[in-house]
CSV table of C-alpha atoms in Angstrom, one decimal:
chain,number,residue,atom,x,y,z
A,1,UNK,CA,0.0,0.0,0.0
A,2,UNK,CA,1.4,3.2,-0.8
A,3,UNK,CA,-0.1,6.3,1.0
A,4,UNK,CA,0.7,10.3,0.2
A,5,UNK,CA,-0.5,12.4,2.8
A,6,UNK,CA,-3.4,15.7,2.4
A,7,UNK,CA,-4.1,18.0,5.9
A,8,UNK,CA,-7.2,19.1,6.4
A,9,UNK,CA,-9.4,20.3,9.5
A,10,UNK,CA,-6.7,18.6,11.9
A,11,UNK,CA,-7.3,15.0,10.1
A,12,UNK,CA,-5.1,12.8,8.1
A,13,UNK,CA,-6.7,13.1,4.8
A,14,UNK,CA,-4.6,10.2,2.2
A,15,UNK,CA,-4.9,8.7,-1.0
A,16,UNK,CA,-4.8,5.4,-1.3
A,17,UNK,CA,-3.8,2.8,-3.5
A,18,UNK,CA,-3.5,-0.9,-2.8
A,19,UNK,CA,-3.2,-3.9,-5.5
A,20,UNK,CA,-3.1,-8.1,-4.7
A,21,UNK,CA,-3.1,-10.7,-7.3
A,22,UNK,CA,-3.2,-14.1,-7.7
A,23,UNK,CA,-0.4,-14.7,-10.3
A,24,UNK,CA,3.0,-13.3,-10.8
A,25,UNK,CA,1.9,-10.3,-12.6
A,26,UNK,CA,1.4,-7.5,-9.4
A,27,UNK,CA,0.4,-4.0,-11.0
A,28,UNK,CA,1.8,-1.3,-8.7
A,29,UNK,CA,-1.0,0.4,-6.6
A,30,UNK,CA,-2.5,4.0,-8.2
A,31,UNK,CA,-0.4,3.2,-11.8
A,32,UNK,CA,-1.2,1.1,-14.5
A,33,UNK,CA,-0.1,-2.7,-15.4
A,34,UNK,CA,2.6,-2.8,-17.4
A,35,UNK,CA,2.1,-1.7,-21.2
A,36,UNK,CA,0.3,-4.3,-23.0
A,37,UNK,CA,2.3,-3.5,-26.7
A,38,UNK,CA,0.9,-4.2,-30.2
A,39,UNK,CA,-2.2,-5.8,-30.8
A,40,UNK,CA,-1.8,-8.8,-33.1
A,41,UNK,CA,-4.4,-7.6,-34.9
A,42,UNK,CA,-7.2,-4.8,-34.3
A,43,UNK,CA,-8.9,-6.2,-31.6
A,44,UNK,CA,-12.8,-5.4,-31.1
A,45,UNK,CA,-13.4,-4.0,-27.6
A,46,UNK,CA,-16.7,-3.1,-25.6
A,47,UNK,CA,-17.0,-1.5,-22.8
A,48,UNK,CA,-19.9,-2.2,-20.7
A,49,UNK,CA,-21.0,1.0,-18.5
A,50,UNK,CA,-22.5,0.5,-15.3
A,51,UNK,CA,-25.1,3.3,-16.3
A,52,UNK,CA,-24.9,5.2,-19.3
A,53,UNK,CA,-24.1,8.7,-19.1
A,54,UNK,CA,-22.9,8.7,-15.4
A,55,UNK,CA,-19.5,11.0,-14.8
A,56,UNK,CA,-18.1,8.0,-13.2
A,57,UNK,CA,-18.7,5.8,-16.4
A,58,UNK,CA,-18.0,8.8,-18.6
A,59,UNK,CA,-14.6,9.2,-17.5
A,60,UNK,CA,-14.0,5.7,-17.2
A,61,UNK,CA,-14.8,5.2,-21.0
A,62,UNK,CA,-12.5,8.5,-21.9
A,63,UNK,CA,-9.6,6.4,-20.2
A,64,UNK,CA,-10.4,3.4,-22.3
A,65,UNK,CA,-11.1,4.7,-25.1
A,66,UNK,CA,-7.6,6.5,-25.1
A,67,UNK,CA,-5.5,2.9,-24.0
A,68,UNK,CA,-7.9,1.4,-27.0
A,69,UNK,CA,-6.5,3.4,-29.5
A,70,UNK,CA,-3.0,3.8,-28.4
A,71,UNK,CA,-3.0,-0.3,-28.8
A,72,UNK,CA,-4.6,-0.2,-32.4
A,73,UNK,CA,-7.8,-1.8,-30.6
A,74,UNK,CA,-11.4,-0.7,-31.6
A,75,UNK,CA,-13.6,0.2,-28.9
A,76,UNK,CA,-17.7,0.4,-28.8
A,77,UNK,CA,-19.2,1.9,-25.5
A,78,UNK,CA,-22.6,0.8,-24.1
A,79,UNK,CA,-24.9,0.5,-21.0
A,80,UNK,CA,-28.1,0.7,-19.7
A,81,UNK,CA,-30.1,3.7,-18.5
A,82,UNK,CA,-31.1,2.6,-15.0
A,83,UNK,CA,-28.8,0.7,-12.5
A,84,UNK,CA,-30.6,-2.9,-13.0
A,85,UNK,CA,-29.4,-6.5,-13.7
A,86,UNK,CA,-32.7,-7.2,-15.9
A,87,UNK,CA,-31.9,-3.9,-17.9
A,88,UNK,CA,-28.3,-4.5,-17.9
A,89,UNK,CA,-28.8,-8.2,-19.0
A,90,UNK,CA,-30.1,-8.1,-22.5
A,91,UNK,CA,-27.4,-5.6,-23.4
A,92,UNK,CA,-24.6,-8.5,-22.1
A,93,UNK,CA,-26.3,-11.2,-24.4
A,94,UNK,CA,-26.4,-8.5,-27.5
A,95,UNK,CA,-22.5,-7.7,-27.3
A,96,UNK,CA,-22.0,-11.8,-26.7
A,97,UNK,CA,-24.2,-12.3,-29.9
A,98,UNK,CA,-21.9,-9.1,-31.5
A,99,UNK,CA,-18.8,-11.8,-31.0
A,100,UNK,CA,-16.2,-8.7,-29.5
A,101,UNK,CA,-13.0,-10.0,-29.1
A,102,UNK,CA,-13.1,-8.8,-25.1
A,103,UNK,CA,-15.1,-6.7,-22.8
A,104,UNK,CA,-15.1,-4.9,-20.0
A,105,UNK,CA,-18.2,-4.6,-17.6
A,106,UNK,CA,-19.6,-2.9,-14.9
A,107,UNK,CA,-22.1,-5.9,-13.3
A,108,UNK,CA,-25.3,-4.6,-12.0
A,109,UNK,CA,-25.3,-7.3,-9.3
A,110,UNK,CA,-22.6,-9.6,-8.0
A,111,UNK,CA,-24.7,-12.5,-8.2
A,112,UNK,CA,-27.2,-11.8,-11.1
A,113,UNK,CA,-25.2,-11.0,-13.7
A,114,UNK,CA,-22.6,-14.1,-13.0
A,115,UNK,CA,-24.8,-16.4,-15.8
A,116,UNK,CA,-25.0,-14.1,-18.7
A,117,UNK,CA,-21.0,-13.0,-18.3
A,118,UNK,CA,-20.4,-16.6,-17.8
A,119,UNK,CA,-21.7,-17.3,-20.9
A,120,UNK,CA,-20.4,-14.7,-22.7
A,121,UNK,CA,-17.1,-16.0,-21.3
A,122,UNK,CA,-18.1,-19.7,-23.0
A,123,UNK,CA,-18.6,-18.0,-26.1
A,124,UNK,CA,-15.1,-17.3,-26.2
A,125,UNK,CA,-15.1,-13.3,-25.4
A,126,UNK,CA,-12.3,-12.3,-22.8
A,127,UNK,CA,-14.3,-10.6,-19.5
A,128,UNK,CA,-12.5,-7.9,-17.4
A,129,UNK,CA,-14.4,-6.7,-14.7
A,130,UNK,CA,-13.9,-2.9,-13.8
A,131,UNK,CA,-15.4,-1.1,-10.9
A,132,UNK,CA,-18.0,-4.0,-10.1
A,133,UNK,CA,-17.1,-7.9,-9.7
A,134,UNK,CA,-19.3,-11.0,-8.9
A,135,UNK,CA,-19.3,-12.9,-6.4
A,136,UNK,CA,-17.2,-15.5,-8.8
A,137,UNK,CA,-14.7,-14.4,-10.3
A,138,UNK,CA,-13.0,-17.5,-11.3
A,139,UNK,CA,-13.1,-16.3,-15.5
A,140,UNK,CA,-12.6,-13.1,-15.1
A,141,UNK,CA,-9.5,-11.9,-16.8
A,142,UNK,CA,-8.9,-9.3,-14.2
A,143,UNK,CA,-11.2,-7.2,-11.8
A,144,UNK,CA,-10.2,-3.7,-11.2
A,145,UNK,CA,-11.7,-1.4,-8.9
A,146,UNK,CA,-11.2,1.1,-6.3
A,147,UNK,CA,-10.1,0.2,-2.3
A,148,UNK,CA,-14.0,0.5,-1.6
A,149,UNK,CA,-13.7,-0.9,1.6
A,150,UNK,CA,-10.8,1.7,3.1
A,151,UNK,CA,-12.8,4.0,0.9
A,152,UNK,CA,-15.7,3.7,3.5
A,153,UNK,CA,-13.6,3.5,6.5
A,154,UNK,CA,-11.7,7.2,5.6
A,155,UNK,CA,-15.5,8.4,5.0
A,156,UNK,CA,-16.4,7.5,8.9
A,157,UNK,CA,-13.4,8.8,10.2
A,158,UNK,CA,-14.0,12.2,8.0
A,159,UNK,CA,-16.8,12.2,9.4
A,160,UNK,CA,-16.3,11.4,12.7
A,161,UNK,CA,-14.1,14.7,12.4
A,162,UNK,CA,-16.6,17.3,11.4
A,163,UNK,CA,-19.4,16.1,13.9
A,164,UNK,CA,-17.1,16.2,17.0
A,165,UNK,CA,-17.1,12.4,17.0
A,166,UNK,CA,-20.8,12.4,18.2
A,167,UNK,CA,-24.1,12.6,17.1
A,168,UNK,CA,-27.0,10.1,14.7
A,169,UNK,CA,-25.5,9.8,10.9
A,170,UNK,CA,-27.8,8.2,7.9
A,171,UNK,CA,-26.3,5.8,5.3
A,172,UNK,CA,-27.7,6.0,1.9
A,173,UNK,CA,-26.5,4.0,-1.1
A,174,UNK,CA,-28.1,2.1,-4.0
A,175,UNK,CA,-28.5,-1.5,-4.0
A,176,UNK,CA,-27.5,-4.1,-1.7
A,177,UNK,CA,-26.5,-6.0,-4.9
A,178,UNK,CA,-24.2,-3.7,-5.8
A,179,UNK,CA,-20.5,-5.2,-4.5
A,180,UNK,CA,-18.6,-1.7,-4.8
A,181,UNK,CA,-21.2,0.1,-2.6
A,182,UNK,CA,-21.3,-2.4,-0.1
A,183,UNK,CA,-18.0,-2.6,0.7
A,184,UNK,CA,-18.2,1.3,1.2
A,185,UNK,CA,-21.0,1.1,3.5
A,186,UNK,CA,-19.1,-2.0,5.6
A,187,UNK,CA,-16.2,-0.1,5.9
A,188,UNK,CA,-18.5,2.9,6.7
A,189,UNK,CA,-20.2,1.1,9.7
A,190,UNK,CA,-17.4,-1.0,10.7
A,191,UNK,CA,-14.7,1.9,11.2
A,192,UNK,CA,-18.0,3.7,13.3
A,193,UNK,CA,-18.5,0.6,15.7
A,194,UNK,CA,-14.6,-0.1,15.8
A,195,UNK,CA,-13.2,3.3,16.6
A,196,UNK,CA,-16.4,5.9,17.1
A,197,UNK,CA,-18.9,4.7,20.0
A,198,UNK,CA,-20.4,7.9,20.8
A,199,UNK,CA,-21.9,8.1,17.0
A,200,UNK,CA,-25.4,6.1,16.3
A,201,UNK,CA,-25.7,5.2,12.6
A,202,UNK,CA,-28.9,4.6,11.7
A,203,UNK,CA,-30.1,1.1,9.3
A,204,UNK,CA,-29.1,1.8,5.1
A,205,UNK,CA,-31.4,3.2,3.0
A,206,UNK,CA,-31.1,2.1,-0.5
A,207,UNK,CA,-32.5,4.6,-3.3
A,208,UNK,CA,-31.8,2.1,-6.5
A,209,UNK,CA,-29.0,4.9,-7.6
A,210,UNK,CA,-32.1,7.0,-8.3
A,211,UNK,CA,-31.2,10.8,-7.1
A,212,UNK,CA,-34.9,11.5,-6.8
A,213,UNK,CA,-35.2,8.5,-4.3
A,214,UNK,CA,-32.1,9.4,-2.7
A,215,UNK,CA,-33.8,13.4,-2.3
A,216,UNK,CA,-37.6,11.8,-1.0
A,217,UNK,CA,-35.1,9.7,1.9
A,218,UNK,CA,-32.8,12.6,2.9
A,219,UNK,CA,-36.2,14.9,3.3
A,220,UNK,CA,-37.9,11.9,5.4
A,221,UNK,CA,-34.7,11.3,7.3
A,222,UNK,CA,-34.4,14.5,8.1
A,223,UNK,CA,-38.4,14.8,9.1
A,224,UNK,CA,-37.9,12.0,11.3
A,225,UNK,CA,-34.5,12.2,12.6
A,226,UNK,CA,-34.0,16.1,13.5
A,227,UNK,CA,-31.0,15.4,15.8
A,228,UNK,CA,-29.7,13.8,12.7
A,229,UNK,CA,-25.7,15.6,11.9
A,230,UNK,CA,-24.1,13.6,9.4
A,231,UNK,CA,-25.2,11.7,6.2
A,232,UNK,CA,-22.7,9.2,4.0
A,233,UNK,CA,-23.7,9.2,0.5
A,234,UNK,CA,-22.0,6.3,-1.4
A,235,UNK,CA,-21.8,7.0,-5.0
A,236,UNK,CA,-22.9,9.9,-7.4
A,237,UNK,CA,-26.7,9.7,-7.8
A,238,UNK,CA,-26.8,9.3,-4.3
A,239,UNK,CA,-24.7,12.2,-3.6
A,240,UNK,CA,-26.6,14.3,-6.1
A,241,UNK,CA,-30.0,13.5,-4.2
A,242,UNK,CA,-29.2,14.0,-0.9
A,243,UNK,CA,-27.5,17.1,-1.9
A,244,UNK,CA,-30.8,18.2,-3.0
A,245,UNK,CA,-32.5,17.0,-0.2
A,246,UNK,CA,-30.6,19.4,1.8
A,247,UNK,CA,-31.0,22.1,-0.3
A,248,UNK,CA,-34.6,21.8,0.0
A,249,UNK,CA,-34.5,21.6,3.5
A,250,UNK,CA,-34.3,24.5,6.3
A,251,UNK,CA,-31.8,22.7,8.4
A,252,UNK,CA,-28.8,22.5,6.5
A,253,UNK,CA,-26.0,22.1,8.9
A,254,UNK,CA,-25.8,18.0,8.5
A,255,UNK,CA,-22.5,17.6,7.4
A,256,UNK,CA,-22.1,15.1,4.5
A,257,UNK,CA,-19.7,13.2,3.2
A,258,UNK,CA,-19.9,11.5,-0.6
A,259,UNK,CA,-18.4,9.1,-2.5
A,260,UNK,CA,-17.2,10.4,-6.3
A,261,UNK,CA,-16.6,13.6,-7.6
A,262,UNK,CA,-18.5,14.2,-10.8
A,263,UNK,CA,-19.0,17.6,-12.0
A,264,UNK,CA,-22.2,18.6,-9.7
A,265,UNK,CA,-20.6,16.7,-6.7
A,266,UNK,CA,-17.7,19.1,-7.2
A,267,UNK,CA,-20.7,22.1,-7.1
A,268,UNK,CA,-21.9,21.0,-4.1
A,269,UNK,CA,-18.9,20.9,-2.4
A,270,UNK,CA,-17.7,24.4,-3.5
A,271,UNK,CA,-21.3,25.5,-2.2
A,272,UNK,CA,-21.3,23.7,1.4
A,273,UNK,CA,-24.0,21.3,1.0
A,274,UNK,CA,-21.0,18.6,1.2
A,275,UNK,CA,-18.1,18.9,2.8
A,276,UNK,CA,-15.8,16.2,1.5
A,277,UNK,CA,-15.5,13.7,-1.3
A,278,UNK,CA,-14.0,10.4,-1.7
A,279,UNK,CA,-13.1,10.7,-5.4
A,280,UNK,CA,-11.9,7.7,-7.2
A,281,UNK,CA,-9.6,7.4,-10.7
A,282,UNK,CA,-11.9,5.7,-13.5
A,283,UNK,CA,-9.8,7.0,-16.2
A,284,UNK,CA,-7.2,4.8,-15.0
A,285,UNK,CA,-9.4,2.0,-13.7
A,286,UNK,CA,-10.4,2.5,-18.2
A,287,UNK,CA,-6.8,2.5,-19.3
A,288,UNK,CA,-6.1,-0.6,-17.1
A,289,UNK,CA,-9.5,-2.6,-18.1
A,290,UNK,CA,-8.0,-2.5,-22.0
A,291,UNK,CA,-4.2,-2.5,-20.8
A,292,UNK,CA,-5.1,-6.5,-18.9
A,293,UNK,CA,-7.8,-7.6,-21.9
A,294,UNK,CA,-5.2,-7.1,-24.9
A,295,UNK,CA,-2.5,-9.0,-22.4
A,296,UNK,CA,-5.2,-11.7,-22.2
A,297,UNK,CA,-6.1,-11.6,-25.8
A,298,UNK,CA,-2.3,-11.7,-26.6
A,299,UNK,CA,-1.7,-14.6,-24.2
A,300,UNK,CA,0.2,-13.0,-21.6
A,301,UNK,CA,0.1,-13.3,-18.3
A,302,UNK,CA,-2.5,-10.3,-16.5
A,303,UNK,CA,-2.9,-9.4,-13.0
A,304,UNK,CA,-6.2,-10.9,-11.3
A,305,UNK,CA,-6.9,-8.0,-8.7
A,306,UNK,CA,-6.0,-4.4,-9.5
A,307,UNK,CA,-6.9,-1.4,-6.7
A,308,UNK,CA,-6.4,2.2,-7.9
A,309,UNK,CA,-5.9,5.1,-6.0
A,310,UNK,CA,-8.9,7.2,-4.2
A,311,UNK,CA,-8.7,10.7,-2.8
A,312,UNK,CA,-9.8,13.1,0.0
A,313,UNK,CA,-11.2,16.0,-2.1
A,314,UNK,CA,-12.1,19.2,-0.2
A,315,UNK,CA,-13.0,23.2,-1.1
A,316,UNK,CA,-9.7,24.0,0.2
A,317,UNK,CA,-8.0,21.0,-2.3
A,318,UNK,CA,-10.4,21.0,-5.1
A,319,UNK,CA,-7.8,23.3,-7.3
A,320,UNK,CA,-5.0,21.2,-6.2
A,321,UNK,CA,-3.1,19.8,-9.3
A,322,UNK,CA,-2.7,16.3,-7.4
A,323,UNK,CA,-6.1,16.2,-7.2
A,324,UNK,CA,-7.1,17.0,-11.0
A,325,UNK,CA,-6.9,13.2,-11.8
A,326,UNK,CA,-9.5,12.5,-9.4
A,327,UNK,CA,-12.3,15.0,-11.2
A,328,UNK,CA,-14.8,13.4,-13.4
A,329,UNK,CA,-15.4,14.2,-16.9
A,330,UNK,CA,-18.9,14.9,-18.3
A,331,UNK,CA,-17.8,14.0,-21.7
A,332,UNK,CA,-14.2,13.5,-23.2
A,333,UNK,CA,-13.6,17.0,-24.6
């Protein structure tokens, strides 16, 4: 693990980075695997988004779409408009029936989306998992994600911070499906009961990665919690709900911290409505999704587990350089 250090309001704020694998290849934590050369020949390339049109996913495809054409690859984006296995399933069996060469994915759901990548996998397509896994991973080519886990445990400690280590705090976060969010909200309650006794947390609401949801629970929360001081929202849509939720709201002193920092995350945070981000780096979680499919089409060895760097983001940091990397895109340009 290799850690860089940030200050801010007293607390240790750090990037992270953190890698393991099962083979011999070992990709260096927050850089990407080793260069995968040449293509043997132009390689066809999808990229499954976990939504379509989400900063997160946006970026994610600018990084893979730049790897994609620096190795001579062709590269087709696609996803589904709503965070659901049953929407995100007939789009997997169209690209298997497309015959890519290899593809990257989001899954929906750890456990619903093993039987259409599985087959896709059968069908003789390489699958790299990026951002989301299943809960088997035994064909996967590689899965590369963020340290979700630590991710969640340096939210509850910022968090922790800002409330004077006391007080009721809400979770909201999408699906219970969704493996990336869930290792945020374990590390979220686990760093809490572990290190923060004097702070109640109340049960996870899930909004289905629906900001509208996400506003209609911060508003009820809020009704029905009004000692309530803290909220952790763990991904975009979330963040972008509760944000309005708060803005709606004549009590707007709950301090929140939110997982990513797409372009109206970054807005609320220069505003006040949130008062820290845990920003992740699709572009290279992109870059290393093509990097580890072309080794894998080429038949070289890849690396089976790849965590990239996250980031403390503040008001005070937002202009940083260092912290440029960890801004999401809302298009390529």
């Amino acid at each position: 693990m290799r850690i860089r250090t940030v200050t801010m309001l007293g607390l240790a704020l750090i990037i992270v980075g953190a890698c393991s694998g099962s083979d011999a290849t070992t990709a260096p934590a927050g850089a990407s695997a080793a260069p995968a050369g040449a293509s043997a020949k132009n390689y066809k390339l999808t990229l499954i988004q976990g939504v379509k049109g989400d900063p997160f996913y946006v970026t994610m495809g600018c990084g893979a779409q730049a790897e994609a054409t620096k190795e001579g690859a062709t590269l087709n984006i696609t996803g589904g408009d709503t965070w659901d296995a049953t929407v995100q399933t007939p789009i997997v069996d169209s690209v298997t029936a497309s015959k890519p060469d290899g593809v990257m994915i989001a899954p929906n759901d750890g456990k619903a989306m093993f039987a259409p990548l599985k087959a896709m996998n059968d069908a003789g397509v390489k699958v790299t998992l990026v951002d989301t896994g299943l809960d088997d991973l035994s064909f996967a080519q590689s899965f590369i994600t963020s340290d979700n886990l630590g991710g969640g445990k340096l939210a509850a400690t910022a968090l922790a911070q800002l409330i004077g280590d006391k007080g009721t705090v809400a979770v909201i976060s999408t699906n219970p499906g969704d493996s990336t969010v869930a290792a945020r909200v374990k590390g979220f309650y686990d760093e809490l009961k572990n290190n923060h006794p004097n702070i109640t947390a109340l049960p996870i609401q899930y909004d289905k990665d629906d900001p509208t949801v996400a506003t209609t629970i911060t508003t009820s929360t809020l009704a029905a919690h009004p000692d309530l001081i803290g909220i952790f929202a763990t991904n975009v849509q979330t963040a972008e709900g509760v944000a309005t939720g708060l803005r709606q709201a004549t009590n707007t002193s709950v301090k929140t911290i939110a997982f990513d920092a797409g372009p109206k995350q970054i807005t609320d945070l220069n505003s006040g409505l949130v008062q820290a981000l845990i920003a992740q780096d699709p572009y290279t979680i992109g870059v290393d999704g093509v990097q580890q499919t072309i080794l894998a089409l080429n038949g070289q060895p890849t690396t089976k587990a790849i965590q990239t760097d996250l980031a403390i983001i503040t008001k005070d940091k937002v202009n940083d350089p260092a912290m440029q990397k960890f801004l999401y895109k809302a298009s390529c340009n």
